[in-house]
Every structure is written in C-alpha cells, then in structure tokens.
mmCIF file of C-alpha atoms in Angstrom:
data_model
loop_
_atom_site.group_PDB
_atom_site.id
_atom_site.type_symbol
_atom_site.label_atom_id
_atom_site.label_comp_id
_atom_site.label_asym_id
_atom_site.label_seq_id
_atom_site.Cartn_x
_atom_site.Cartn_y
_atom_site.Cartn_z
ATOM 1 C CA MET A 180 0.028 0.058 -0.039
ATOM 2 C CA ILE A 181 1.140 3.583 -0.738
ATOM 3 C CA ALA A 182 -0.458 6.771 0.353
ATOM 4 C CA GLY A 183 -3.536 4.666 1.416
ATOM 5 C CA ARG A 184 -3.964 3.016 -1.878
ATOM 6 C CA ARG A 185 -3.738 -0.697 -2.837
ATOM 7 C CA VAL A 186 -1.287 -1.976 -5.175
ATOM 8 C CA LEU A 187 -1.544 -5.114 -7.260
ATOM 9 C CA ALA A 188 1.582 -6.588 -9.152
ATOM 10 C CA ILE A 189 0.857 -8.604 -12.132
ATOM 11 C CA VAL A 190 3.411 -10.885 -13.713
ATOM 12 C CA PRO A 191 2.390 -12.201 -17.265
ATOM 13 C CA ALA A 192 3.796 -15.501 -18.248
ATOM 14 C CA ARG A 193 1.857 -17.307 -21.109
ATOM 15 C CA ALA A 194 3.258 -20.454 -22.272
ATOM 16 C CA GLY A 195 3.320 -20.107 -26.203
ATOM 17 C CA SER A 196 6.503 -18.294 -26.693
ATOM 18 C CA LYS A 197 7.491 -18.835 -30.352
ATOM 19 C CA GLY A 198 10.747 -16.891 -30.512
ATOM 20 C CA LEU A 199 12.260 -19.156 -27.692
ATOM 21 C CA PRO A 200 9.839 -21.981 -26.577
ATOM 22 C CA GLY A 201 9.498 -22.140 -22.836
ATOM 23 C CA LYS A 202 11.224 -18.719 -22.302
ATOM 24 C CA ASN A 203 9.347 -17.918 -19.316
ATOM 25 C CA VAL A 204 10.405 -20.929 -17.355
ATOM 26 C CA ARG A 205 13.746 -21.244 -18.556
ATOM 27 C CA LEU A 206 16.385 -21.122 -16.031
ATOM 28 C CA LEU A 207 18.287 -17.879 -15.549
ATOM 29 C CA HIS A 208 21.097 -17.573 -12.858
ATOM 30 C CA GLY A 209 19.442 -20.488 -11.195
ATOM 31 C CA LYS A 210 15.836 -19.364 -11.389
ATOM 32 C CA PRO A 211 12.927 -19.611 -13.920
ATOM 33 C CA LEU A 212 12.798 -16.623 -15.734
ATOM 34 C CA LEU A 213 9.288 -15.721 -14.433
ATOM 35 C CA ALA A 214 10.658 -15.907 -10.837
ATOM 36 C CA TRP A 215 12.752 -12.920 -11.201
ATOM 37 C CA PRO A 216 9.786 -10.177 -11.563
ATOM 38 C CA ILE A 217 8.029 -12.183 -8.738
ATOM 39 C CA THR A 218 11.290 -11.588 -6.595
ATOM 40 C CA ALA A 219 11.152 -7.886 -7.332
ATOM 41 C CA ALA A 220 7.595 -7.462 -6.431
ATOM 42 C CA ARG A 221 8.026 -9.479 -3.140
ATOM 43 C CA GLY A 222 10.637 -7.186 -2.175
ATOM 44 C CA SER A 223 8.603 -4.087 -2.745
ATOM 45 C CA THR A 224 7.429 -2.335 0.456
ATOM 46 C CA HIS A 225 4.255 -1.093 -1.266
ATOM 47 C CA VAL A 226 3.025 -4.173 -3.279
ATOM 48 C CA ASP A 227 -0.079 -5.633 -1.675
ATOM 49 C CA ARG A 228 -0.638 -8.966 -3.720
ATOM 50 C CA ILE A 229 1.274 -10.465 -6.391
ATOM 51 C CA ILE A 230 -0.381 -12.557 -8.974
ATOM 52 C CA VAL A 231 0.937 -14.315 -12.229
ATOM 53 C CA SER A 232 -1.429 -14.380 -15.286
ATOM 54 C CA THR A 233 -0.705 -17.414 -17.351
ATOM 55 C CA ASP A 234 -2.643 -20.044 -19.534
ATOM 56 C CA ASP A 235 -0.393 -22.985 -18.102
ATOM 57 C CA ALA A 236 -1.031 -25.119 -14.950
ATOM 58 C CA GLY A 237 2.752 -26.055 -15.003
ATOM 59 C CA TYR A 238 3.718 -22.442 -15.068
ATOM 60 C CA ALA A 239 1.238 -21.685 -12.369
ATOM 61 C CA ALA A 240 2.844 -24.144 -10.006
ATOM 62 C CA ILE A 241 6.287 -22.658 -10.854
ATOM 63 C CA ALA A 242 4.976 -19.351 -9.950
ATOM 64 C CA ALA A 243 3.366 -20.444 -6.667
ATOM 65 C CA ALA A 244 6.808 -22.029 -5.623
ATOM 66 C CA HIS A 245 8.418 -18.724 -5.979
ATOM 67 C CA GLY A 246 5.697 -16.740 -3.988
ATOM 68 C CA ALA A 247 3.281 -15.551 -6.345
ATOM 69 C CA GLU A 248 -0.503 -16.440 -6.403
ATOM 70 C CA VAL A 249 -2.319 -17.826 -9.340
ATOM 71 C CA PRO A 250 -5.893 -17.448 -8.477
ATOM 72 C CA PHE A 251 -7.068 -18.282 -11.994
ATOM 73 C CA LEU A 252 -5.719 -19.306 -15.472
ATOM 74 C CA ARG A 253 -5.795 -16.906 -18.285
ATOM 75 C CA PRO A 254 -8.472 -17.771 -20.970
ATOM 76 C CA ALA A 255 -7.020 -19.057 -24.286
ATOM 77 C CA GLU A 256 -8.258 -15.997 -26.219
ATOM 78 C CA LEU A 257 -6.283 -13.567 -24.040
ATOM 79 C CA ALA A 258 -2.915 -15.834 -24.313
ATOM 80 C CA SER A 259 -2.238 -15.751 -28.120
ATOM 81 C CA ASP A 260 0.907 -14.009 -29.235
ATOM 82 C CA THR A 261 -1.458 -11.377 -30.892
ATOM 83 C CA ALA A 262 -3.618 -10.767 -28.060
ATOM 84 C CA PRO A 263 -3.083 -7.122 -26.495
ATOM 85 C CA SER A 264 -1.709 -6.897 -23.038
ATOM 86 C CA ILE A 265 -4.562 -4.773 -21.894
ATOM 87 C CA GLY A 266 -6.804 -7.897 -22.250
ATOM 88 C CA PHE A 267 -5.425 -10.179 -19.805
ATOM 89 C CA ILE A 268 -4.690 -7.182 -17.362
ATOM 90 C CA LEU A 269 -8.308 -6.189 -17.205
ATOM 91 C CA HIS A 270 -9.357 -10.026 -17.063
ATOM 92 C CA ALA A 271 -7.198 -10.139 -13.715
ATOM 93 C CA LEU A 272 -8.751 -6.881 -12.317
ATOM 94 C CA ASP A 273 -12.300 -7.985 -13.114
ATOM 95 C CA THR A 274 -11.781 -11.520 -11.845
ATOM 96 C CA LEU A 275 -10.262 -10.207 -8.569
ATOM 97 C CA ALA A 276 -13.203 -7.658 -8.246
ATOM 98 C CA ILE A 277 -15.799 -10.304 -8.388
ATOM 99 C CA SER A 278 -14.164 -11.699 -5.151
ATOM 100 C CA GLY A 279 -14.049 -8.200 -3.600
ATOM 101 C CA GLU A 280 -10.387 -7.593 -4.212
ATOM 102 C CA ILE A 281 -10.081 -3.984 -5.378
ATOM 103 C CA TYR A 282 -6.986 -2.028 -6.184
ATOM 104 C CA ASP A 283 -5.932 1.431 -6.915
ATOM 105 C CA TYR A 284 -2.559 0.830 -8.675
ATOM 106 C CA VAL A 285 -1.383 -1.774 -11.046
ATOM 107 C CA VAL A 286 2.381 -2.981 -11.460
ATOM 108 C CA LEU A 287 3.127 -4.806 -14.459
ATOM 109 C CA LEU A 288 6.541 -6.416 -14.309
ATOM 110 C CA GLU A 289 7.361 -8.705 -17.308
ATOM 111 C CA PRO A 290 9.866 -11.856 -17.048
ATOM 112 C CA THR A 291 11.562 -10.549 -20.272
ATOM 113 C CA SER A 292 13.029 -7.574 -17.953
ATOM 114 C CA PRO A 293 14.576 -9.785 -15.352
ATOM 115 C CA LEU A 294 17.037 -7.007 -13.940
ATOM 116 C CA THR A 295 14.186 -4.758 -12.477
ATOM 117 C CA GLU A 296 14.509 -4.675 -8.613
ATOM 118 C CA ALA A 297 12.349 -4.075 -5.849
ATOM 119 C CA ALA A 298 13.872 -0.802 -5.394
ATOM 120 C CA ASP A 299 12.816 0.454 -8.898
ATOM 121 C CA VAL A 300 9.166 -0.563 -8.142
ATOM 122 C CA ASP A 301 9.163 1.328 -4.937
ATOM 123 C CA ALA A 302 10.819 4.456 -6.505
ATOM 124 C CA ALA A 303 8.676 4.570 -9.458
ATOM 125 C CA LEU A 304 5.500 4.181 -7.159
ATOM 126 C CA LYS A 305 6.668 7.073 -5.047
ATOM 127 C CA GLN A 306 7.516 9.327 -8.161
ATOM 128 C CA LEU A 307 4.036 8.648 -9.392
ATOM 129 C CA VAL A 308 2.378 9.332 -6.303
ATOM 130 C CA ALA A 309 4.279 12.622 -5.689
ATOM 131 C CA ALA A 310 3.258 13.799 -9.273
ATOM 132 C CA SER A 311 -0.393 12.654 -8.910
ATOM 133 C CA ASP A 312 -1.668 16.061 -9.975
ATOM 134 C CA LEU A 313 -0.033 15.737 -13.670
ATOM 135 C CA ALA A 314 0.235 12.005 -13.988
ATOM 136 C CA ASP A 315 -1.555 8.850 -13.838
ATOM 137 C CA ALA A 316 0.926 6.358 -14.945
ATOM 138 C CA ILE A 317 4.738 5.863 -15.135
ATOM 139 C CA VAL A 318 6.817 3.517 -17.377
ATOM 140 C CA GLY A 319 10.501 2.635 -17.485
ATOM 141 C CA VAL A 320 12.657 4.522 -19.988
ATOM 142 C CA ALA A 321 16.428 4.221 -20.869
ATOM 143 C CA PRO A 322 18.631 6.946 -22.312
ATOM 144 C CA LEU A 323 19.689 6.771 -25.877
ATOM 145 C CA GLU A 324 23.167 7.333 -26.197
ATOM 146 C CA ALA A 325 25.043 5.626 -28.821
ATOM 147 C CA SER A 326 21.870 4.608 -30.464
ATOM 148 C CA HIS A 327 20.595 8.238 -30.548
ATOM 149 C CA PRO A 328 18.428 8.777 -33.579
ATOM 150 C CA ALA A 329 20.489 11.873 -34.618
ATOM 151 C CA PHE A 330 23.227 9.042 -35.577
ATOM 152 C CA ALA A 331 20.915 6.867 -37.655
ATOM 153 C CA VAL A 332 21.782 6.311 -41.206
ATOM 154 C CA ARG A 333 19.776 5.224 -44.398
ATOM 155 C CA ARG A 334 21.170 2.405 -46.484
ATOM 156 C CA ASP A 335 20.005 2.485 -50.262
ATOM 157 C CA GLU A 336 19.992 -0.545 -52.631
ATOM 158 C CA ALA A 337 23.536 -0.252 -53.516
ATOM 159 C CA GLY A 338 24.649 -0.389 -49.823
ATOM 160 C CA THR A 339 25.519 3.211 -49.554
ATOM 161 C CA ILE A 340 24.674 5.063 -46.358
ATOM 162 C CA ARG A 341 23.589 8.628 -45.630
ATOM 163 C CA PRO A 342 22.527 10.312 -42.440
ATOM 164 C CA LEU A 343 18.815 10.038 -41.537
ATOM 165 C CA LEU A 344 18.475 13.378 -40.006
ATOM 166 C CA ALA A 345 21.378 15.518 -41.675
ATOM 167 C CA GLU A 346 22.020 16.602 -45.010
ATOM 168 C CA THR A 347 25.882 15.272 -44.749
ATOM 169 C CA PHE A 348 28.026 13.419 -42.327
ATOM 170 C CA GLY A 349 29.804 16.467 -41.490
ATOM 171 C CA GLY A 350 26.453 17.984 -40.324
ATOM 172 C CA LEU A 351 26.053 15.533 -37.494
ATOM 173 C CA PRO A 352 25.961 17.214 -34.114
ATOM 174 C CA ARG A 353 28.466 16.305 -31.329
ATOM 175 C CA ARG A 354 27.279 13.826 -28.750
ATOM 176 C CA GLN A 355 27.497 16.398 -25.826
ATOM 177 C CA ASP A 356 25.268 18.859 -27.745
ATOM 178 C CA LEU A 357 22.380 16.325 -28.306
ATOM 179 C CA GLU A 358 19.106 16.642 -26.478
ATOM 180 C CA PRO A 359 18.643 13.620 -24.388
ATOM 181 C CA VAL A 360 16.167 11.246 -25.613
ATOM 182 C CA PHE A 361 14.701 8.050 -24.184
ATOM 183 C CA ALA A 362 13.354 4.699 -25.229
ATOM 184 C CA LEU A 363 10.568 2.553 -23.479
ATOM 185 C CA ASP A 364 12.548 -0.178 -21.917
ATOM 186 C CA GLY A 365 10.002 -2.602 -20.611
ATOM 187 C CA THR A 366 11.516 -2.630 -17.134
ATOM 188 C CA LEU A 367 8.236 -1.560 -15.495
ATOM 189 C CA TYR A 368 4.804 -0.429 -16.097
ATOM 190 C CA ILE A 369 2.551 1.192 -13.314
ATOM 191 C CA SER A 370 -0.825 2.909 -13.545
ATOM 192 C CA THR A 371 -3.840 3.864 -11.622
ATOM 193 C CA VAL A 372 -6.480 1.397 -12.496
ATOM 194 C CA GLN A 373 -8.891 4.125 -13.241
ATOM 195 C CA ALA A 374 -6.517 5.422 -15.886
ATOM 196 C CA LEU A 375 -5.756 2.091 -17.102
ATOM 197 C CA ARG A 376 -9.159 1.383 -17.973
ATOM 198 C CA ARG A 377 -9.838 4.892 -19.571
ATOM 199 C CA GLU A 378 -6.694 4.789 -21.670
ATOM 200 C CA ARG A 379 -6.405 1.103 -22.234
ATOM 201 C CA GLY A 380 -2.662 1.209 -21.801
ATOM 202 C CA PHE A 381 0.308 2.692 -19.759
ATOM 203 C CA ALA A 382 1.778 5.208 -22.112
ATOM 204 C CA HIS A 383 -0.263 8.278 -22.844
ATOM 205 C CA ALA A 384 -0.304 12.053 -22.293
ATOM 206 C CA ARG A 385 -0.308 11.671 -18.539
ATOM 207 C CA THR A 386 2.566 9.237 -18.327
ATOM 208 C CA LEU A 387 5.876 9.772 -16.452
ATOM 209 C CA GLY A 388 8.967 8.229 -17.469
ATOM 210 C CA TYR A 389 11.166 6.463 -14.806
ATOM 211 C CA VAL A 390 14.645 6.607 -15.985
ATOM 212 C CA THR A 391 16.342 3.157 -15.262
ATOM 213 C CA ASP A 392 19.968 2.123 -15.076
ATOM 214 C CA ARG A 393 21.357 1.501 -18.636
ATOM 215 C CA PHE A 394 22.174 -2.038 -17.787
ATOM 216 C CA LYS A 395 18.591 -2.788 -16.570
ATOM 217 C CA ALA A 396 16.934 -2.118 -19.928
ATOM 218 C CA LEU A 397 18.186 -5.367 -21.765
ATOM 219 C CA GLU A 398 15.352 -7.575 -22.471
ATOM 220 C CA ILE A 399 14.959 -11.332 -23.247
ATOM 221 C CA ASP A 400 13.959 -12.306 -26.503
ATOM 222 C CA GLU A 401 16.386 -14.971 -27.744
ATOM 223 C CA LEU A 402 19.211 -17.173 -26.313
ATOM 224 C CA VAL A 403 22.082 -14.803 -26.470
ATOM 225 C CA ASP A 404 19.953 -12.381 -24.383
ATOM 226 C CA PHE A 405 19.849 -15.012 -21.648
ATOM 227 C CA LEU A 406 23.731 -15.215 -21.858
ATOM 228 C CA CYS A 407 24.331 -11.386 -21.761
ATOM 229 C CA ILE A 408 21.842 -10.956 -18.802
ATOM 230 C CA GLU A 409 23.276 -13.926 -16.789
ATOM 231 C CA ALA A 410 26.588 -12.312 -17.098
ATOM 232 C CA LEU A 411 25.168 -9.026 -15.882
ATOM 233 C CA MET A 412 23.819 -10.726 -12.912
ATOM 234 C CA MET A 413 26.991 -12.250 -11.961
ATOM 235 C CA HIS A 414 28.459 -8.811 -11.910
ATOM 236 C CA ARG A 415 25.464 -6.684 -10.987
ATOM 237 C CA ASN A 416 27.565 -4.288 -8.568
ATOM 238 C CA ALA A 417 30.045 -3.534 -11.253
ATOM 239 C CA ALA A 418 27.353 -2.931 -13.770
ATOM 240 C CA ARG A 419 25.571 -0.538 -11.306
ATOM 241 C CA ASN A 420 28.751 1.494 -10.761
ATOM 242 C CA ASP A 421 29.592 1.819 -14.390
#
C-alpha cells in the first residue's frame, strides 16, 4: 500500500512463446525467468498482492513455488501472441473484483526484463504518487546514447549510407550537444486502475518516465539475451557503478 492506496503486481507468463519456446520458465542464473519479477515484487514495500497471469498449469505451479499467487488461469483467447496486454490485465482486475479484491494501482512486471529490482518498483511508485496532479502512470525508460536517432543512417539498394536526420555526415552534431532522448525499455509499467481502464494502456499524455540504469534495459527475446543478462547478474554491482 502507498498513500493509503492498494497496489497489485501482475506478472504475465503465457506458455506459447514462439521465438524461444519455454522462455518464461527457462532457468536464468538458477531461477526460472518468471521468478525474477516475482522476486522484485515481493521485495517491494508497497505491493499488496502479486499474481501471475498464465494459461499454463505447470507455469502456475512454478509461480506459486516462488511466492506468487495464481488464483485463476488466463483464458486461451487472451493468451495468443497477438492478444493485446490490456486484455489479460483487465481480466485479472475484473476477476479479482468479483471476489471483492479492489486495487488502486497496477504494477506490470514482465519476465523479459529480469533485471528490474524492488527498489525500482518502490521508487517509481513514489515518483508517480508525488506527481499525481499531472500523471496517472509511469513507465521505465532508458537513455539513448550510442543509439541516438541523430546518428541513424539510411542504406540504399547499393549499400551506400547517408544520415537520416542531417544533410551530410559533416553535419552530424556532437554527442554532448544532443538533447537527451529515451526509449521505452519494458522494465516496469505502473498505472492507476482508473486511468488504465480509461486509456487502455500505460503510455499516454499523463505518463511519467522512470529512468532506469542502462544495464537494466536489456530484454530477453532470444538465447543470446539470456547469456548476456546472466553475465550481468554475476557482476551486478560492477554494472551498477559503471
């Protein structure tokens, strides 16, 4: 609970990953991938309840073994690779509401961003509550530095490149003169339930950006991401101080 308001954390973990089958239960640094966001939510001082939204009974058992609740399975129509996230989120909220469980804030923590920590959840919640007059949601963002769009190039059919945003390469700005820009990084999503129902998403005109550590922005889509993130987990303190 924060400022007298109840907080629900949802971890999505459907079983039908096509890019890397079984991704959500694949072991990462000794734990199933879906266990990492559960750990982050359990460490939060403000999260009141943690549920995993899954369509698979085996995944549900793994989630329960790591401290989350799975009070229901996600319907098949909300578990396809084309089903929008808002569907399973509202399904969870509506199903809990039937049993009298009402929440003010929703925290969405995806297994594909396993480097998010409890401290990030708490800091983002506090930032959102402090700015409640101008914002209803907050999402993780990471600075674009080496990948700043000012350095993007086009490549024609012959393979020749030219700047995307400048006339010539000589016209490219210096890195230190660039306006800071950020990318949505998937580390966390938080919203008031009321705004989530109204906007049907986390990113809109009343959304704040929670700036994460650069190393936490890495996401898992394929096997090489597992290898990189596992190395980071082994050297987390060094990465944090980089």
